[in-house]
Amino acid sequence: MKIYIGSDHAGYVFKKQLLNMYTCEDCGCFSNNSVDYPDIAKTVCTKINHDIDNNVKSIGILICGTGIGMSIAANKYDNIRCALVYNNECASLTRKHNDANVLALGARMTTFDNIKSIIDIFINTEFEGGRHQNRINKL
């Protein structure tokens, strides 16, 4: 599975740390200088949609100050189900029940250890399908 990661300036430090722990494609930003989070979300979502078109499984991780802006920006794109997550249970449930393919995180809202735990769960949890697929089809 491919993993794309992007952040704005608020999430840059956490993103750099995560790049040392996971095999991800870095989609920006590339410094702690101010950037516009919708541009980063667009890059990640465009890559995921390209993978969907080519039958390749991929997910995205987006980090900004609260995660709110990134999640709003990401959910504008077709085929993207981005979930803003602050705890382990929601990380699991958004994969099991919503088949989320993008994770939004808030660097100013939690600790790095919590973010790492959330990502581990998100990456390793499978969609349950079944009754949940019927709901996904309605989105």
mmCIF file of C-alpha atoms in Angstrom:
data_model
loop_
_atom_site.group_PDB
_atom_site.id
_atom_site.type_symbol
_atom_site.label_atom_id
_atom_site.label_comp_id
_atom_site.label_asym_id
_atom_site.label_seq_id
_atom_site.Cartn_x
_atom_site.Cartn_y
_atom_site.Cartn_z
ATOM 1 C CA MET A 1 0.000 0.000 0.000
ATOM 2 C CA LYS A 2 1.275 3.451 -0.894
ATOM 3 C CA ILE A 3 1.198 6.180 1.728
ATOM 4 C CA TYR A 4 1.238 9.867 0.849
ATOM 5 C CA ILE A 5 1.906 12.416 3.559
ATOM 6 C CA GLY A 6 1.534 16.171 3.500
ATOM 7 C CA SER A 7 1.449 18.989 5.979
ATOM 8 C CA ASP A 8 1.250 22.710 6.201
ATOM 9 C CA HIS A 9 3.772 24.666 8.245
ATOM 10 C CA ALA A 10 2.007 23.803 11.535
ATOM 11 C CA GLY A 11 2.436 20.079 10.919
ATOM 12 C CA TYR A 12 5.865 20.228 9.307
ATOM 13 C CA VAL A 13 7.913 19.103 12.333
ATOM 14 C CA PHE A 14 5.649 16.094 12.997
ATOM 15 C CA LYS A 15 5.670 15.200 9.289
ATOM 16 C CA LYS A 16 9.472 15.188 9.222
ATOM 17 C CA GLN A 17 9.542 12.832 12.214
ATOM 18 C CA LEU A 18 6.975 10.523 10.592
ATOM 19 C CA LEU A 19 8.995 10.330 7.387
ATOM 20 C CA ASN A 20 11.739 8.684 9.460
ATOM 21 C CA MET A 21 9.304 6.017 10.697
ATOM 22 C CA TYR A 22 7.153 5.173 7.685
ATOM 23 C CA THR A 23 7.777 4.678 3.985
ATOM 24 C CA CYS A 24 5.782 7.573 2.576
ATOM 25 C CA GLU A 25 5.881 9.894 -0.382
ATOM 26 C CA ASP A 26 6.376 13.435 0.903
ATOM 27 C CA CYS A 27 3.871 15.755 -0.771
ATOM 28 C CA GLY A 28 4.991 18.936 1.013
ATOM 29 C CA CYS A 29 5.402 21.316 2.571
ATOM 30 C CA PHE A 30 9.175 21.259 2.664
ATOM 31 C CA SER A 31 9.941 23.847 5.366
ATOM 32 C CA ASN A 32 8.181 25.559 8.245
ATOM 33 C CA ASN A 33 7.464 28.620 6.088
ATOM 34 C CA SER A 34 3.779 29.463 5.809
ATOM 35 C CA VAL A 35 1.875 27.615 3.072
ATOM 36 C CA ASP A 36 -1.778 27.186 2.131
ATOM 37 C CA TYR A 37 -3.069 23.819 3.363
ATOM 38 C CA PRO A 38 -5.555 23.365 0.456
ATOM 39 C CA ASP A 39 -2.590 23.095 -1.927
ATOM 40 C CA ILE A 40 -1.076 20.255 0.087
ATOM 41 C CA ALA A 41 -4.416 18.450 0.393
ATOM 42 C CA LYS A 42 -4.876 18.733 -3.376
ATOM 43 C CA THR A 43 -1.500 17.115 -4.035
ATOM 44 C CA VAL A 44 -2.218 14.149 -1.745
ATOM 45 C CA CYS A 45 -5.781 13.634 -3.005
ATOM 46 C CA THR A 46 -4.753 13.891 -6.654
ATOM 47 C CA LYS A 47 -2.158 11.157 -6.120
ATOM 48 C CA ILE A 48 -4.691 8.911 -4.378
ATOM 49 C CA ASN A 49 -7.192 9.410 -7.192
ATOM 50 C CA HIS A 50 -4.496 8.561 -9.737
ATOM 51 C CA ASP A 51 -3.849 5.339 -7.795
ATOM 52 C CA ILE A 52 -7.572 4.532 -7.685
ATOM 53 C CA ASP A 53 -7.715 4.942 -11.468
ATOM 54 C CA ASN A 54 -4.822 2.474 -11.740
ATOM 55 C CA ASN A 55 -6.177 -0.043 -9.216
ATOM 56 C CA VAL A 56 -3.444 0.723 -6.670
ATOM 57 C CA LYS A 57 -4.333 0.860 -2.978
ATOM 58 C CA SER A 58 -3.112 4.004 -1.245
ATOM 59 C CA ILE A 59 -3.884 6.240 1.698
ATOM 60 C CA GLY A 60 -3.059 9.785 2.674
ATOM 61 C CA ILE A 61 -2.002 11.470 5.887
ATOM 62 C CA LEU A 62 -2.561 15.220 6.201
ATOM 63 C CA ILE A 63 -1.345 17.306 9.135
ATOM 64 C CA CYS A 64 -2.123 20.921 9.912
ATOM 65 C CA GLY A 65 -2.638 22.829 13.159
ATOM 66 C CA THR A 66 -6.043 21.358 13.999
ATOM 67 C CA GLY A 67 -6.652 18.959 11.124
ATOM 68 C CA ILE A 68 -9.918 20.745 10.372
ATOM 69 C CA GLY A 69 -8.734 22.707 7.339
ATOM 70 C CA MET A 70 -7.028 19.704 5.795
ATOM 71 C CA SER A 71 -10.109 17.523 6.258
ATOM 72 C CA ILE A 72 -12.393 20.127 4.685
ATOM 73 C CA ALA A 73 -10.020 20.591 1.746
ATOM 74 C CA ALA A 74 -9.516 16.855 1.174
ATOM 75 C CA ASN A 75 -13.213 15.995 1.239
ATOM 76 C CA LYS A 76 -13.797 18.243 -1.785
ATOM 77 C CA TYR A 77 -12.244 15.576 -4.026
ATOM 78 C CA ASP A 78 -14.009 12.637 -5.625
ATOM 79 C CA ASN A 79 -13.250 9.231 -4.086
ATOM 80 C CA ILE A 80 -11.746 10.796 -0.950
ATOM 81 C CA ARG A 81 -13.105 9.966 2.469
ATOM 82 C CA CYS A 82 -11.013 12.005 4.858
ATOM 83 C CA ALA A 83 -11.519 11.662 8.600
ATOM 84 C CA LEU A 84 -10.266 14.054 11.241
ATOM 85 C CA VAL A 85 -9.108 11.826 14.086
ATOM 86 C CA TYR A 86 -7.863 12.630 17.592
ATOM 87 C CA ASN A 87 -7.910 9.196 19.250
ATOM 88 C CA ASN A 88 -7.259 5.496 18.628
ATOM 89 C CA GLU A 89 -10.867 4.353 18.708
ATOM 90 C CA CYS A 90 -11.882 6.805 15.991
ATOM 91 C CA ALA A 91 -8.839 5.781 13.928
ATOM 92 C CA SER A 92 -10.051 2.195 14.015
ATOM 93 C CA LEU A 93 -13.713 2.937 13.415
ATOM 94 C CA THR A 94 -13.149 5.298 10.514
ATOM 95 C CA ARG A 95 -11.341 2.513 8.676
ATOM 96 C CA LYS A 96 -13.732 -0.285 9.735
ATOM 97 C CA HIS A 97 -16.980 1.591 9.109
ATOM 98 C CA ASN A 98 -16.179 4.476 6.736
ATOM 99 C CA ASP A 99 -13.329 3.020 4.673
ATOM 100 C CA ALA A 100 -11.542 6.352 5.106
ATOM 101 C CA ASN A 101 -8.582 6.665 2.774
ATOM 102 C CA VAL A 102 -7.191 9.933 4.136
ATOM 103 C CA LEU A 103 -6.378 10.724 7.748
ATOM 104 C CA ALA A 104 -6.350 14.334 8.964
ATOM 105 C CA LEU A 105 -4.433 15.146 12.126
ATOM 106 C CA GLY A 106 -3.959 18.237 14.275
ATOM 107 C CA ALA A 107 -0.369 18.876 15.309
ATOM 108 C CA ARG A 108 -1.420 21.561 17.788
ATOM 109 C CA MET A 109 -4.169 19.413 19.289
ATOM 110 C CA THR A 110 -2.274 16.346 20.460
ATOM 111 C CA THR A 111 1.121 14.790 21.030
ATOM 112 C CA PHE A 112 3.432 13.164 18.541
ATOM 113 C CA ASP A 113 3.089 9.817 20.326
ATOM 114 C CA ASN A 114 -0.691 9.997 19.992
ATOM 115 C CA ILE A 115 -0.412 10.845 16.293
ATOM 116 C CA LYS A 116 1.923 7.894 15.729
ATOM 117 C CA SER A 117 -0.482 5.551 17.511
ATOM 118 C CA ILE A 118 -3.408 6.838 15.435
ATOM 119 C CA ILE A 119 -1.468 6.343 12.204
ATOM 120 C CA ASP A 120 -0.452 2.789 13.170
ATOM 121 C CA ILE A 121 -4.071 1.863 13.802
ATOM 122 C CA PHE A 122 -5.309 3.606 10.645
ATOM 123 C CA ILE A 123 -2.750 1.817 8.458
ATOM 124 C CA ASN A 124 -3.371 -1.619 9.982
ATOM 125 C CA THR A 125 -7.170 -1.631 10.186
ATOM 126 C CA GLU A 126 -9.238 -3.076 7.337
ATOM 127 C CA PHE A 127 -12.669 -1.969 6.122
ATOM 128 C CA GLU A 128 -15.390 -4.358 7.336
ATOM 129 C CA GLY A 129 -17.592 -3.979 4.268
ATOM 130 C CA GLY A 130 -21.061 -5.510 4.575
ATOM 131 C CA ARG A 131 -23.680 -3.083 5.826
ATOM 132 C CA HIS A 132 -21.032 -0.356 5.890
ATOM 133 C CA GLN A 133 -20.491 -0.670 2.122
ATOM 134 C CA ASN A 134 -24.148 0.216 1.537
ATOM 135 C CA ARG A 135 -23.588 3.457 3.433
ATOM 136 C CA ILE A 136 -20.342 4.238 1.616
ATOM 137 C CA ASN A 137 -22.188 3.814 -1.686
ATOM 138 C CA LYS A 138 -24.540 6.616 -0.654
ATOM 139 C CA LEU A 139 -21.751 9.131 -0.158
#
